[in-house]
Tab-separated table of C-alpha atoms and ligand atoms in Angstrom:
chain	number	residue	atom	x	y	z
E	1	UNK	CA	-0.166	0.164	-0.031
E	2	UNK	CA	0.914	3.625	-0.530
E	3	UNK	CA	2.572	5.422	2.256
E	4	UNK	CA	3.115	9.134	2.078
E	5	UNK	CA	6.261	9.191	4.769
E	6	UNK	CA	7.871	12.851	6.223
E	7	UNK	CA	11.495	12.138	4.363
E	8	UNK	CA	13.188	15.006	7.514
E	9	UNK	CA	11.495	18.850	6.949
E	10	UNK	CA	9.774	20.081	4.240
E	11	UNK	CA	10.522	15.880	1.895
E	12	UNK	CA	7.894	14.356	1.115
E	13	UNK	CA	7.416	11.042	-0.481
E	14	UNK	CA	5.590	8.449	-1.628
E	15	UNK	CA	6.639	4.759	-0.870
E	16	UNK	CA	4.802	1.710	-0.483
E	17	UNK	CA	4.724	-0.619	2.000
E	18	UNK	CA	3.092	-4.037	4.119
E	19	UNK	CA	-0.039	-2.968	4.608
E	20	UNK	CA	-0.596	-4.280	8.346
E	21	UNK	CA	-2.820	-6.633	10.320
E	22	UNK	CA	-4.857	-6.183	12.837
E	23	UNK	CA	-4.168	-7.003	16.994
E	24	UNK	CA	-8.000	-9.602	18.132
E	25	UNK	CA	-8.791	-6.393	19.277
E	26	UNK	CA	-8.445	-3.934	16.078
E	27	UNK	CA	-10.725	-3.741	12.986
E	28	UNK	CA	-8.523	-2.560	9.558
E	29	UNK	CA	-9.909	0.534	7.948
E	30	UNK	CA	-8.770	1.870	4.711
E	31	UNK	CA	-8.732	4.915	5.009
E	32	UNK	CA	-11.004	7.671	3.398
E	33	UNK	CA	-10.323	11.182	4.555
E	34	UNK	CA	-7.997	12.393	6.429
E	35	UNK	CA	-7.399	16.483	8.106
E	36	UNK	CA	-4.925	18.676	8.165
E	37	UNK	CA	-4.059	19.796	11.603
E	38	UNK	CA	-1.885	22.344	12.134
E	39	UNK	CA	0.685	20.191	13.931
E	40	UNK	CA	1.355	18.901	10.641
E	41	UNK	CA	2.234	21.830	9.158
E	42	UNK	CA	4.545	22.406	11.796
E	43	UNK	CA	6.024	18.987	11.441
E	44	UNK	CA	6.565	19.600	8.086
E	45	UNK	CA	7.938	22.683	8.375
E	46	UNK	CA	10.719	21.792	11.334
E	47	UNK	CA	10.824	18.866	11.725
E	48	UNK	CA	9.456	18.892	15.615
E	49	UNK	CA	7.116	20.346	18.103
E	50	UNK	CA	8.186	20.748	21.136
E	51	UNK	CA	9.505	17.905	23.102
E	52	UNK	CA	8.842	15.573	19.913
E	53	UNK	CA	11.440	15.837	17.467
E	54	UNK	CA	11.230	13.480	14.111
E	55	UNK	CA	13.609	11.443	13.718
E	56	UNK	CA	13.106	8.670	11.370
E	57	UNK	CA	10.676	8.893	9.050
E	58	UNK	CA	7.617	9.631	9.471
E	59	UNK	CA	3.841	9.432	7.969
E	60	UNK	CA	1.967	12.501	9.297
E	61	UNK	CA	-1.970	12.143	9.815
E	62	UNK	CA	-3.927	12.152	12.063
E	63	UNK	CA	-7.766	13.698	11.767
E	64	UNK	CA	-9.330	10.675	9.643
E	65	UNK	CA	-12.181	8.453	8.767
E	66	UNK	CA	-12.403	5.576	6.828
E	67	UNK	CA	-14.305	2.714	6.216
E	68	UNK	CA	-13.929	-1.406	7.938
E	69	UNK	CA	-12.337	-3.874	6.134
E	70	UNK	CA	-11.794	-6.344	8.198
E	71	UNK	CA	-12.162	-7.500	12.602
E	72	UNK	CA	-9.710	-8.766	14.425
E	73	UNK	CA	-11.508	-11.128	16.493
E	74	UNK	CA	-12.319	-9.754	19.798
E	75	UNK	CA	-14.165	-6.599	17.789
E	76	UNK	CA	-17.986	-6.879	18.027
E	77	UNK	CA	-19.176	-4.020	18.505
E	78	UNK	CA	-18.623	-3.088	14.655
E	79	UNK	CA	-19.036	-4.638	11.211
E	80	UNK	CA	-17.692	-4.911	8.111
E	81	UNK	CA	-17.941	-1.590	5.536
E	82	UNK	CA	-19.171	0.550	9.080
E	83	UNK	CA	-17.748	4.260	8.228
E	84	UNK	CA	-15.525	5.239	10.866
E	85	UNK	CA	-14.109	7.830	12.555
E	86	UNK	CA	-10.330	7.141	14.052
E	87	UNK	CA	-9.559	8.756	17.876
E	88	UNK	CA	-5.840	9.685	16.958
E	89	UNK	CA	-5.114	9.062	21.298
E	90	UNK	CA	-4.503	5.312	22.726
E	91	UNK	CA	-3.785	5.385	26.119
E	92	UNK	CA	-1.606	2.476	27.820
E	93	UNK	CA	-5.109	1.629	29.807
E	94	UNK	CA	-3.921	0.563	32.763
E	95	UNK	CA	-1.853	3.823	34.519
E	96	UNK	CA	-3.443	6.302	37.167
E	97	UNK	CA	-4.983	9.019	34.565
E	98	UNK	CA	-5.972	6.293	32.541
E	99	UNK	CA	-8.677	4.856	35.602
E	100	UNK	CA	-9.562	8.599	35.406
E	101	UNK	CA	-10.674	8.683	32.656
E	102	UNK	CA	-8.374	11.531	32.055
E	103	UNK	CA	-6.326	9.139	29.268
E	104	UNK	CA	-4.863	12.213	27.537
E	105	UNK	CA	-2.848	12.870	30.112
E	106	UNK	CA	-1.011	8.986	29.921
E	107	UNK	CA	2.129	8.706	29.089
E	108	UNK	CA	2.327	5.992	27.059
E	109	UNK	CA	-0.302	7.362	24.758
E	110	UNK	CA	0.551	6.687	20.984
E	111	UNK	CA	-0.854	9.462	19.418
E	112	UNK	CA	-1.440	9.852	15.395
E	113	UNK	CA	1.839	11.699	13.549
E	114	UNK	CA	3.120	11.829	16.546
E	115	UNK	CA	6.900	10.903	16.260
E	116	UNK	CA	8.605	7.909	17.180
E	117	UNK	CA	4.107	7.230	15.874
E	118	UNK	CA	3.099	7.219	11.934
E	119	UNK	CA	-0.275	8.913	11.267
E	120	UNK	CA	-2.741	8.626	8.418
E	121	UNK	CA	-1.835	9.603	5.609
E	122	UNK	CA	-1.764	5.573	4.467
E	123	UNK	CA	-4.485	3.299	2.443
E	124	UNK	CA	-4.736	1.015	5.343
E	125	UNK	CA	-4.594	1.448	9.025
E	126	UNK	CA	-5.438	-1.004	12.251
E	127	UNK	CA	-6.237	0.858	15.100
E	128	UNK	CA	-7.988	-0.645	18.106
E	129	UNK	CA	-12.581	-0.768	17.904
E	130	UNK	CA	-13.055	0.857	20.951
E	131	UNK	CA	-11.508	3.810	19.839
E	132	UNK	CA	-12.545	3.678	16.428
E	133	UNK	CA	-16.543	5.172	16.035
E	134	UNK	CA	-19.812	4.648	13.863
E	135	UNK	CA	-19.645	8.349	11.231
E	136	UNK	CA	-24.097	9.532	11.368
E	137	UNK	CA	-25.549	8.426	8.096
E	138	UNK	CA	-26.069	12.163	7.605
E	139	UNK	CA	-22.072	12.836	7.770
E	140	UNK	CA	-19.831	12.558	5.116
E	141	UNK	CA	-16.011	10.593	5.630
E	142	UNK	CA	-14.784	14.857	4.973
E	143	UNK	CA	-16.802	16.393	7.236
E	144	UNK	CA	-15.615	12.814	10.192
E	145	UNK	CA	-12.479	14.641	9.463
E	146	UNK	CA	-13.732	17.897	12.236
E	147	UNK	CA	-13.909	15.195	14.932
E	148	UNK	CA	-10.850	14.894	15.891
E	149	UNK	CA	-10.277	19.511	15.931
E	150	UNK	CA	-13.448	19.637	17.920
E	151	UNK	CA	-12.739	16.739	20.307
E	152	UNK	CA	-10.460	19.352	21.845
E	153	UNK	CA	-13.170	22.172	21.261
E	154	UNK	CA	-15.972	20.672	23.282
E	155	UNK	CA	-13.329	19.365	25.307
E	156	UNK	CA	-11.794	23.005	25.700
E	157	UNK	CA	-15.876	23.744	27.144
E	158	UNK	CA	-16.521	21.029	29.452
E	159	UNK	CA	-13.601	22.752	31.043
E	160	UNK	CA	-14.012	25.652	31.024
E	161	UNK	CA	-17.458	24.970	32.373
E	162	UNK	CA	-19.936	27.282	30.160
E	163	UNK	CA	-23.267	28.343	31.214
E	164	UNK	CA	-25.973	29.736	28.564
E	165	UNK	CA	-25.838	33.386	30.395
E	166	UNK	CA	-21.700	33.580	29.692
E	167	UNK	CA	-20.361	36.231	27.998
E	168	UNK	CA	-17.099	34.042	25.531
E	169	UNK	CA	-13.765	35.103	24.538
E	170	UNK	CA	-12.457	33.816	21.519
E	171	UNK	CA	-9.003	34.738	20.788
E	172	UNK	CA	-7.438	33.139	17.246
E	173	UNK	CA	-10.482	31.716	14.471
E	174	UNK	CA	-8.177	29.110	12.869
E	175	UNK	CA	-9.836	25.196	13.242
E	176	UNK	CA	-10.052	25.089	17.111
E	177	UNK	CA	-10.714	27.836	17.486
E	178	UNK	CA	-14.092	27.738	15.110
E	179	UNK	CA	-14.380	24.059	17.697
E	180	UNK	CA	-13.787	25.997	20.559
E	181	UNK	CA	-16.521	28.237	19.080
E	182	UNK	CA	-18.938	25.923	17.984
E	183	UNK	CA	-18.887	23.579	21.201
E	184	UNK	CA	-19.594	26.786	23.293
E	185	UNK	CA	-22.929	27.565	20.854
E	186	UNK	CA	-24.267	24.100	20.485
E	187	UNK	CA	-23.320	22.505	23.641
E	188	UNK	CA	-24.271	26.471	25.968
E	189	UNK	CA	-25.919	28.467	23.275
E	190	UNK	CA	-22.829	31.227	25.178
E	191	UNK	CA	-22.483	34.711	24.174
E	192	UNK	CA	-19.180	34.386	21.843
E	193	UNK	CA	-17.028	37.308	21.249
E	194	UNK	CA	-14.611	36.005	18.871
E	195	UNK	CA	-10.524	37.500	17.803
E	196	UNK	CA	-8.264	37.514	14.151
E	197	UNK	CA	-5.938	38.915	11.999
E	198	UNK	CA	-7.772	37.057	9.125
E	199	UNK	CA	-11.295	38.763	7.399
E	200	UNK	CA	-12.339	35.970	6.830
E	201	UNK	CA	-11.811	33.423	9.608
E	202	UNK	CA	-13.321	36.308	10.968
E	203	UNK	CA	-16.914	35.493	7.824
E	204	UNK	CA	-16.275	31.899	9.505
E	205	UNK	CA	-17.048	32.508	12.469
E	206	UNK	CA	-19.940	34.709	12.230
E	207	UNK	CA	-21.523	32.608	9.740
E	208	UNK	CA	-21.310	29.230	12.812
E	209	UNK	CA	-23.000	32.190	15.090
E	210	UNK	CA	-20.489	33.952	16.254
E	211	UNK	CA	-22.611	37.437	18.209
E	212	UNK	CA	-19.479	39.951	18.096
E	213	UNK	CA	-16.007	39.395	15.516
E	214	UNK	CA	-12.738	41.801	16.158
E	215	UNK	CA	-10.240	41.715	13.766
E	216	UNK	CA	-7.290	42.522	16.162
E	217	UNK	CA	-4.833	43.883	12.866
E	218	UNK	CA	-7.190	46.936	13.536
E	219	UNK	CA	-7.273	47.651	16.138
E	220	UNK	CA	-5.709	47.336	20.074
E	221	UNK	CA	-7.840	44.745	21.273
E	222	UNK	CA	-7.418	45.670	24.751
E	223	UNK	CA	-8.467	48.927	24.348
E	224	UNK	CA	-11.643	47.301	22.004
E	225	UNK	CA	-12.878	44.881	24.591
E	226	UNK	CA	-13.944	46.139	28.617
E	227	UNK	CA	-12.755	42.866	30.781
E	228	UNK	CA	-16.059	41.335	31.232
E	229	UNK	CA	-15.959	37.628	30.102
E	230	UNK	CA	-16.623	34.932	31.576
E	231	UNK	CA	-14.669	32.088	29.650
E	232	UNK	CA	-11.620	33.584	27.966
E	233	UNK	CA	-10.664	30.939	25.766
E	234	UNK	CA	-6.786	31.054	24.706
E	235	UNK	CA	-6.548	29.316	20.957
E	236	UNK	CA	-4.398	30.797	18.557
E	237	UNK	CA	-1.512	30.223	20.185
E	238	UNK	CA	0.790	33.428	20.647
E	239	UNK	CA	2.472	35.441	22.612
E	240	UNK	CA	0.923	38.477	23.253
E	241	UNK	CA	-3.577	36.449	22.555
E	242	UNK	CA	-2.005	34.039	25.846
E	243	UNK	CA	-0.863	37.686	28.070
E	244	UNK	CA	-3.892	39.461	27.191
E	245	UNK	CA	-5.766	36.126	28.501
E	246	UNK	CA	-6.009	37.363	31.991
E	247	UNK	CA	-6.771	40.997	31.037
E	248	UNK	CA	-9.446	40.255	29.290
E	249	UNK	CA	-11.277	37.920	31.785
E	250	UNK	CA	-14.149	38.789	33.797
E	251	UNK	CA	-13.395	39.080	38.580
E	252	UNK	CA	-13.908	35.572	39.301
E	253	UNK	CA	-13.355	34.253	35.566
E	254	UNK	CA	-11.693	32.031	33.107
E	255	UNK	CA	-9.230	31.505	30.941
E	256	UNK	CA	-8.816	28.503	28.681
E	257	UNK	CA	-5.582	27.729	27.156
E	258	UNK	CA	-5.426	25.589	24.276
E	259	UNK	CA	-2.898	26.982	21.885
E	260	UNK	CA	0.910	26.508	22.311
E	261	UNK	CA	3.198	28.843	21.860
E	262	UNK	CA	6.254	28.465	20.135
E	263	UNK	CA	8.524	29.598	23.640
E	264	UNK	CA	7.605	27.875	26.797
E	265	UNK	CA	7.730	30.854	29.331
E	266	UNK	CA	5.441	33.945	29.058
E	267	UNK	CA	4.900	35.892	31.631
E	268	UNK	CA	1.828	37.652	33.073
E	269	UNK	CA	-0.115	39.685	35.032
E	270	UNK	CA	0.029	38.647	37.818
E	271	UNK	CA	-1.696	40.860	40.606
E	272	UNK	CA	-4.903	40.921	38.053
E	273	UNK	CA	-4.521	37.142	38.007
E	274	UNK	CA	-5.022	37.629	41.651
E	275	UNK	CA	-7.536	40.023	42.456
E	276	UNK	CA	-8.742	38.362	40.036
E	277	UNK	CA	-8.768	35.434	42.317
E	278	UNK	CA	-9.326	33.962	38.351
E	279	UNK	CA	-9.147	30.351	36.900
E	280	UNK	CA	-6.061	29.482	35.086
E	281	UNK	CA	-6.648	25.935	32.952
E	282	UNK	CA	-4.933	24.250	30.435
E	283	UNK	CA	-6.190	21.924	28.057
E	284	UNK	CA	-4.365	19.250	26.672
E	285	UNK	CA	-6.247	17.334	23.477
E	286	UNK	CA	-8.757	15.733	25.224
E	287	UNK	CA	-10.608	13.066	27.062
E	288	UNK	CA	-14.270	11.203	25.996
E	289	UNK	CA	-15.544	13.669	23.576
E	290	UNK	CA	-15.590	11.305	19.697
E	291	UNK	CA	-19.173	9.658	21.305
E	292	UNK	CA	-20.642	13.056	21.944
E	293	UNK	CA	-18.777	15.342	18.608
E	294	UNK	CA	-21.670	12.231	16.916
E	295	UNK	CA	-24.553	12.517	18.677
E	296	UNK	CA	-23.381	16.152	18.272
E	297	UNK	CA	-23.456	15.316	14.465
E	298	UNK	CA	-26.254	13.252	14.402
E	299	UNK	CA	-28.478	15.946	16.152
E	300	UNK	CA	-27.350	18.518	13.003
E	301	UNK	CA	-26.619	20.649	15.680
E	302	UNK	CA	-22.420	20.594	13.589
E	303	UNK	CA	-21.665	22.895	10.687
E	304	UNK	CA	-18.985	20.875	9.448
E	305	UNK	CA	-19.059	21.233	6.270
E	306	UNK	CA	-18.517	25.419	6.915
E	307	UNK	CA	-14.728	24.149	7.865
E	308	UNK	CA	-13.755	22.331	4.540
E	309	UNK	CA	-12.726	24.974	2.735
E	310	UNK	CA	-9.595	22.936	0.382
E	311	UNK	CA	-9.840	19.095	-0.747
E	312	UNK	CA	-7.032	17.983	-2.474
E	313	UNK	CA	-5.849	14.304	-3.842
E	314	UNK	CA	-3.911	11.493	-1.657
E	315	UNK	CA	-0.437	12.653	-4.076
E	316	UNK	CA	-1.120	15.948	-3.644
E	317	UNK	CA	-0.781	15.796	0.229
E	318	UNK	CA	2.949	17.680	-0.178
E	319	UNK	CA	1.295	20.947	-1.946
E	320	UNK	CA	-1.681	20.277	0.467
E	321	UNK	CA	0.508	21.109	3.197
E	322	UNK	CA	2.314	24.531	1.808
E	323	UNK	CA	-0.876	25.303	0.807
E	324	UNK	CA	-2.187	25.009	4.280
E	325	UNK	CA	1.096	27.158	5.751
E	326	UNK	CA	0.633	29.765	3.091
E	327	UNK	CA	-2.900	30.572	3.110
E	328	UNK	CA	-4.427	31.383	6.050
E	329	UNK	CA	-6.852	34.257	4.584
E	330	UNK	CA	-8.529	31.200	2.431
E	331	UNK	CA	-8.180	28.428	4.249
E	332	UNK	CA	-9.724	26.942	7.235
E	333	UNK	CA	-9.496	23.038	6.968
E	334	UNK	CA	-7.898	21.211	3.744
E	335	UNK	CA	-9.204	17.783	3.844
E	336	UNK	CA	-6.637	14.887	1.478
E	337	UNK	CA	-8.569	12.934	-0.389
E	338	UNK	CA	-7.111	9.324	0.595
E	339	UNK	CA	-9.039	7.580	-1.768
N	1	ZN	ZN1	-5.147	18.143	14.496
N	2	ZN	ZN1	-2.560	5.368	30.380
């Protein structure tokens, strides 16, 4: 079968490799669609994210949907022909974090397309059946790839404990920012303001139901907005927006840090954090959110179509990675059609 490898930064090669074999508790999936994530682009550009370094050729892609073509002998929750979305992080299942349900914190998690674990830009993958979720009939393979970024948004919203009367601010309107917006709106119907630098993304935010959008290129948002937000989500991963969070949250409010800034240490206004008694929470991936994404999609509560702005063929994966890198003003989510 064919697989798209990142050989080294900025070098992609399509190789012929052996098809995997499903373990007893796994299914074999013919991969149909894979979304391109910011992390894929980052690995392509630099070969690393934080402590994760690409040391040998790696298959990228972790936002994945496909068709079940074979079952391991112990699988009984799915059947051949089922359409599935794959949750890409497989935890150890036995550590304390796994047992407490916070399996996103499992130190032994195997997450697709995070070195050294291969991802989904490939024709077939073998995947644990209990991390494979049936796609509702009204949802396409392309749309189902969005369950992954949506899981991040749903989990961020869960961490924030949003209530319908809350005023919510989302800094960043990339895929995760928009997923957070959609999650906030469809689970709690909160009043949301979204800030970004790209007009195209703000238009999308408006389309998805943001009450107010602001282009930070034109205005100083600290002057434009008063500190009256119950929850501030940071999804852009920039130093400036990360610092702005504590200034824009209201007294007793919450700051939810989702975006990963390039630098490890950032200074905050500590007086504001203390005097406003802010809760600052980190978000690392997600746990137990795929069933929620599936249910919301089935119910028709999600607008997944408007996230998908481009489609590329399997052969054009490298072109797609470059496109996503260079076109933030016309791209939210690009999807690779594997077959
Ligand atoms: Zn992703
Ligand atoms: Zn574990």
